[in-house]
PDB file of C-alpha atoms in Angstrom:
ATOM      1  CA  MET J   1       0.000   0.000   0.000  1.00  0.00           C
ATOM      2  CA  PRO J   2       1.499   3.376  -0.948  1.00  0.00           C
ATOM      3  CA  ARG J   3       2.322   5.780   1.839  1.00  0.00           C
ATOM      4  CA  LEU J   4       0.176   8.926   2.172  1.00  0.00           C
ATOM      5  CA  PRO J   5       1.746  12.353   1.645  1.00  0.00           C
ATOM      6  CA  VAL J   6       3.346  13.807   4.790  1.00  0.00           C
ATOM      7  CA  THR J   7       0.835  16.666   4.904  1.00  0.00           C
ATOM      8  CA  THR J   8      -2.063  14.208   4.890  1.00  0.00           C
ATOM      9  CA  GLU J   9      -0.475  12.142   7.660  1.00  0.00           C
ATOM     10  CA  ARG J  10       0.126  15.210   9.801  1.00  0.00           C
ATOM     11  CA  LEU J  11      -3.417  16.459   9.299  1.00  0.00           C
ATOM     12  CA  ALA J  12      -4.755  13.032  10.261  1.00  0.00           C
ATOM     13  CA  LEU J  13      -2.604  13.022  13.402  1.00  0.00           C
ATOM     14  CA  PHE J  14      -3.740  16.564  14.237  1.00  0.00           C
ATOM     15  CA  GLY J  15      -7.392  15.559  13.819  1.00  0.00           C
ATOM     16  CA  THR J  16      -6.920  12.470  15.949  1.00  0.00           C
ATOM     17  CA  LEU J  17      -5.211  14.403  18.732  1.00  0.00           C
ATOM     18  CA  LEU J  18      -7.838  17.152  18.576  1.00  0.00           C
ATOM     19  CA  ALA J  19     -10.648  14.615  18.925  1.00  0.00           C
ATOM     20  CA  THR J  20      -8.813  12.848  21.741  1.00  0.00           C
ATOM     21  CA  PHE J  21      -8.242  16.071  23.664  1.00  0.00           C
ATOM     22  CA  GLY J  22     -11.887  16.990  23.175  1.00  0.00           C
ATOM     23  CA  GLU J  23     -12.914  13.727  24.812  1.00  0.00           C
ATOM     24  CA  LEU J  24     -10.250  13.868  27.513  1.00  0.00           C
ATOM     25  CA  HIS J  25     -11.296  17.294  28.764  1.00  0.00           C
ATOM     26  CA  PRO J  26     -14.650  16.166  30.219  1.00  0.00           C
ATOM     27  CA  LEU J  27     -12.971  13.063  31.656  1.00  0.00           C
ATOM     28  CA  CYS J  28     -10.367  15.188  33.423  1.00  0.00           C
ATOM     29  CA  ASP J  29     -12.903  17.809  34.541  1.00  0.00           C
ATOM     30  CA  HIS J  30     -15.382  15.289  35.957  1.00  0.00           C
ATOM     31  CA  TRP J  31     -13.336  12.276  37.050  1.00  0.00           C
ATOM     32  CA  VAL J  32      -9.695  13.258  37.552  1.00  0.00           C
ATOM     33  CA  GLN J  33     -10.436  16.601  39.210  1.00  0.00           C
ATOM     34  CA  GLY J  34     -12.093  16.349  42.594  1.00  0.00           C
ATOM     35  CA  SER J  35     -15.166  18.347  43.529  1.00  0.00           C
ATOM     36  CA  LYS J  36     -13.252  20.391  46.100  1.00  0.00           C
ATOM     37  CA  THR J  37     -10.662  21.378  43.517  1.00  0.00           C
ATOM     38  CA  ALA J  38     -13.389  22.332  41.063  1.00  0.00           C
ATOM     39  CA  SER J  39     -15.182  24.505  43.604  1.00  0.00           C
ATOM     40  CA  ARG J  40     -12.003  26.276  44.729  1.00  0.00           C
ATOM     41  CA  LYS J  41     -10.448  27.109  41.333  1.00  0.00           C
ATOM     42  CA  ARG J  42     -11.965  30.594  41.177  1.00  0.00           C
ATOM     43  CA  LEU J  43     -11.578  31.639  44.792  1.00  0.00           C
ATOM     44  CA  TYR J  44     -10.219  35.145  45.252  1.00  0.00           C
ATOM     45  CA  GLY J  45      -9.715  37.300  48.290  1.00  0.00           C
ATOM     46  CA  GLU J  46      -7.447  38.195  51.154  1.00  0.00           C
ATOM     47  CA  ASP J  47      -9.351  36.304  53.855  1.00  0.00           C
ATOM     48  CA  LEU J  48      -7.250  33.733  55.676  1.00  0.00           C
ATOM     49  CA  VAL J  49      -8.294  30.108  55.288  1.00  0.00           C
ATOM     50  CA  HIS J  50      -6.823  26.706  56.031  1.00  0.00           C
ATOM     51  CA  ALA J  51      -5.861  24.222  53.303  1.00  0.00           C
ATOM     52  CA  ASP J  52      -9.280  22.549  53.645  1.00  0.00           C
ATOM     53  CA  GLY J  53     -11.041  25.858  52.906  1.00  0.00           C
ATOM     54  CA  THR J  54     -12.308  26.559  56.412  1.00  0.00           C
ATOM     55  CA  PRO J  55     -11.815  30.111  57.726  1.00  0.00           C
ATOM     56  CA  ALA J  56      -8.724  30.553  59.869  1.00  0.00           C
ATOM     57  CA  ALA J  57      -9.493  31.729  63.372  1.00  0.00           C
ATOM     58  CA  GLN J  58      -7.390  34.413  65.021  1.00  0.00           C
ATOM     59  CA  GLY J  59      -4.444  32.740  66.780  1.00  0.00           C
ATOM     60  CA  SER J  60      -4.926  29.391  65.033  1.00  0.00           C
ATOM     61  CA  THR J  61      -1.857  27.146  65.094  1.00  0.00           C
ATOM     62  CA  ARG J  62      -2.747  25.468  61.794  1.00  0.00           C
ATOM     63  CA  PRO J  63      -1.072  26.887  58.676  1.00  0.00           C
ATOM     64  CA  ALA J  64      -3.223  29.449  56.878  1.00  0.00           C
ATOM     65  CA  MET J  65      -3.200  31.119  53.457  1.00  0.00           C
ATOM     66  CA  THR J  66      -5.247  33.697  51.626  1.00  0.00           C
ATOM     67  CA  THR J  67      -8.316  32.643  49.685  1.00  0.00           C
ATOM     68  CA  SER J  68      -6.543  33.617  46.459  1.00  0.00           C
ATOM     69  CA  THR J  69      -3.640  31.306  47.291  1.00  0.00           C
ATOM     70  CA  LEU J  70      -6.073  28.445  47.870  1.00  0.00           C
ATOM     71  CA  GLY J  71      -7.649  29.139  44.465  1.00  0.00           C
ATOM     72  CA  ARG J  72      -4.267  29.207  42.745  1.00  0.00           C
ATOM     73  CA  ARG J  73      -3.309  25.903  44.404  1.00  0.00           C
ATOM     74  CA  ALA J  74      -6.552  24.282  43.277  1.00  0.00           C
ATOM     75  CA  VAL J  75      -6.090  25.394  39.684  1.00  0.00           C
ATOM     76  CA  ALA J  76      -2.449  24.256  39.698  1.00  0.00           C
ATOM     77  CA  CYS J  77      -3.479  20.816  40.968  1.00  0.00           C
ATOM     78  CA  HIS J  78      -6.160  20.474  38.304  1.00  0.00           C
ATOM     79  CA  VAL J  79      -3.951  21.668  35.446  1.00  0.00           C
ATOM     80  CA  ALA J  80      -1.097  19.382  36.522  1.00  0.00           C
ATOM     81  CA  SER J  81      -3.336  16.306  36.529  1.00  0.00           C
ATOM     82  CA  TYR J  82      -4.985  17.303  33.251  1.00  0.00           C
ATOM     83  CA  THR J  83      -1.614  17.911  31.594  1.00  0.00           C
ATOM     84  CA  ALA J  84      -0.290  14.547  32.792  1.00  0.00           C
ATOM     85  CA  VAL J  85      -3.306  12.703  31.340  1.00  0.00           C
ATOM     86  CA  GLN J  86      -3.036  14.657  28.095  1.00  0.00           C
ATOM     87  CA  LEU J  87       0.691  13.957  27.757  1.00  0.00           C
ATOM     88  CA  GLY J  88       0.107  10.249  28.326  1.00  0.00           C
ATOM     89  CA  ALA J  89      -2.598  10.183  25.663  1.00  0.00           C
ATOM     90  CA  THR J  90      -0.415  12.118  23.229  1.00  0.00           C
ATOM     91  CA  ILE J  91       2.482   9.714  23.645  1.00  0.00           C
ATOM     92  CA  ALA J  92       0.192   6.689  23.291  1.00  0.00           C
ATOM     93  CA  ILE J  93      -1.484   7.973  20.136  1.00  0.00           C
ATOM     94  CA  THR J  94       1.661   9.181  18.409  1.00  0.00           C
ATOM     95  CA  ARG J  95       3.409   5.885  19.115  1.00  0.00           C
ATOM     96  CA  ALA J  96       0.400   3.912  17.904  1.00  0.00           C
ATOM     97  CA  PHE J  97       0.625   5.801  14.604  1.00  0.00           C
ATOM     98  CA  GLY J  98       4.383   5.284  14.401  1.00  0.00           C
ATOM     99  CA  TYR J  99       5.426   8.853  15.196  1.00  0.00           C
ATOM    100  CA  ARG J 100       8.163   9.769  17.619  1.00  0.00           C
ATOM    101  CA  VAL J 101       7.573  13.293  18.892  1.00  0.00           C
ATOM    102  CA  THR J 102      10.610  14.909  20.463  1.00  0.00           C
ATOM    103  CA  PRO J 103      10.443  15.610  24.194  1.00  0.00           C
ATOM    104  CA  ALA J 104      10.984  19.314  23.493  1.00  0.00           C
ATOM    105  CA  ALA J 105       7.920  19.419  21.235  1.00  0.00           C
ATOM    106  CA  LEU J 106       5.824  17.501  23.777  1.00  0.00           C
ATOM    107  CA  LEU J 107       6.852  19.802  26.603  1.00  0.00           C
ATOM    108  CA  ALA J 108       6.317  22.945  24.517  1.00  0.00           C
ATOM    109  CA  GLY J 109       2.801  21.820  23.608  1.00  0.00           C
ATOM    110  CA  ALA J 110       2.064  20.862  27.211  1.00  0.00           C
ATOM    111  CA  ALA J 111       3.352  24.215  28.497  1.00  0.00           C
ATOM    112  CA  ILE J 112       1.216  26.200  26.052  1.00  0.00           C
ATOM    113  CA  ASN J 113      -1.863  24.129  26.866  1.00  0.00           C
ATOM    114  CA  ALA J 114      -1.256  24.303  30.623  1.00  0.00           C
ATOM    115  CA  SER J 115      -0.823  28.089  30.603  1.00  0.00           C
ATOM    116  CA  THR J 116      -3.986  28.723  28.591  1.00  0.00           C
ATOM    117  CA  HIS J 117      -5.921  26.169  30.653  1.00  0.00           C
ATOM    118  CA  THR J 118      -4.766  27.876  33.852  1.00  0.00           C
ATOM    119  CA  ALA J 119      -5.811  31.308  32.619  1.00  0.00           C
ATOM    120  CA  ILE J 120      -9.249  30.090  31.554  1.00  0.00           C
ATOM    121  CA  ASP J 121      -9.962  27.942  34.620  1.00  0.00           C
ATOM    122  CA  ARG J 122      -8.764  30.577  37.057  1.00  0.00           C
ATOM    123  CA  GLY J 123     -11.067  33.070  35.399  1.00  0.00           C
ATOM    124  CA  ALA J 124      -8.956  36.152  36.080  1.00  0.00           C
ATOM    125  CA  LEU J 125      -9.319  37.300  32.487  1.00  0.00           C
ATOM    126  CA  LEU J 126     -13.093  37.298  32.866  1.00  0.00           C
ATOM    127  CA  LEU J 127     -13.357  39.154  36.164  1.00  0.00           C
ATOM    128  CA  TRP J 128     -13.579  42.554  34.513  1.00  0.00           C
ATOM    129  CA  ASN J 129     -17.139  41.760  33.357  1.00  0.00           C
ATOM    130  CA  PRO J 130     -19.196  39.975  36.036  1.00  0.00           C
ATOM    131  CA  GLY J 131     -22.201  39.815  33.703  1.00  0.00           C
ATOM    132  CA  GLU J 132     -20.286  37.515  31.380  1.00  0.00           C
ATOM    133  CA  LEU J 133     -19.297  35.310  34.323  1.00  0.00           C
ATOM    134  CA  HIS J 134     -22.955  35.013  35.290  1.00  0.00           C
ATOM    135  CA  ARG J 135     -23.874  33.931  31.757  1.00  0.00           C
ATOM    136  CA  MET J 136     -21.022  31.432  31.743  1.00  0.00           C
ATOM    137  CA  ARG J 137     -22.133  29.866  35.012  1.00  0.00           C
ATOM    138  CA  ASP J 138     -25.781  29.529  34.057  1.00  0.00           C
ATOM    139  CA  PRO J 139     -26.399  29.885  30.314  1.00  0.00           C
ATOM    140  CA  TYR J 140     -30.003  28.674  30.639  1.00  0.00           C
ATOM    141  CA  LYS J 141     -30.966  31.537  32.946  1.00  0.00           C
ATOM    142  CA  ALA J 142     -29.178  34.054  30.753  1.00  0.00           C
ATOM    143  CA  ASN J 143     -31.041  32.844  27.672  1.00  0.00           C
ATOM    144  CA  ALA J 144     -34.341  32.496  29.502  1.00  0.00           C
ATOM    145  CA  ALA J 145     -34.039  36.045  30.856  1.00  0.00           C
ATOM    146  CA  GLY J 146     -33.595  37.297  27.327  1.00  0.00           C
ATOM    147  CA  LEU J 147     -36.653  35.374  26.176  1.00  0.00           C
ATOM    148  CA  ARG J 148     -38.838  36.756  28.967  1.00  0.00           C
ATOM    149  CA  GLU J 149     -37.976  40.331  27.988  1.00  0.00           C
ATOM    150  CA  VAL J 150     -39.294  39.863  24.437  1.00  0.00           C
TER     151      VAL J 150
END
């Protein structure tokens, strides 16, 4: 059987990886990430809390951090686990197709994906417009409110 052109092979690999990542994202968001991590990813503030999220009492001997630090830790934990699963899938798929991707290329792709994933999951870029955050959290209510006004 004749070999396909390199461009066709690369497009097929791109499509396969894109589909795989599309299916991995819900898996990582619902199964790999715990519910506590999910609920803490967008925490902001200067209030002192313990690692379990409970408010830190004055004079507490347990280590405390700001609410923002707890949110950053939660997002870092989620992105690290997601990136590990995605890297494993990438290596498995590329090897199954006979490709050997260099470690530098794998790490560059993982770094780009992790940084954008962190920015989106942390939500800092969206804080300037709370109305958009509300629509993102509950799109049904946002659409239903628009329908009621008509």
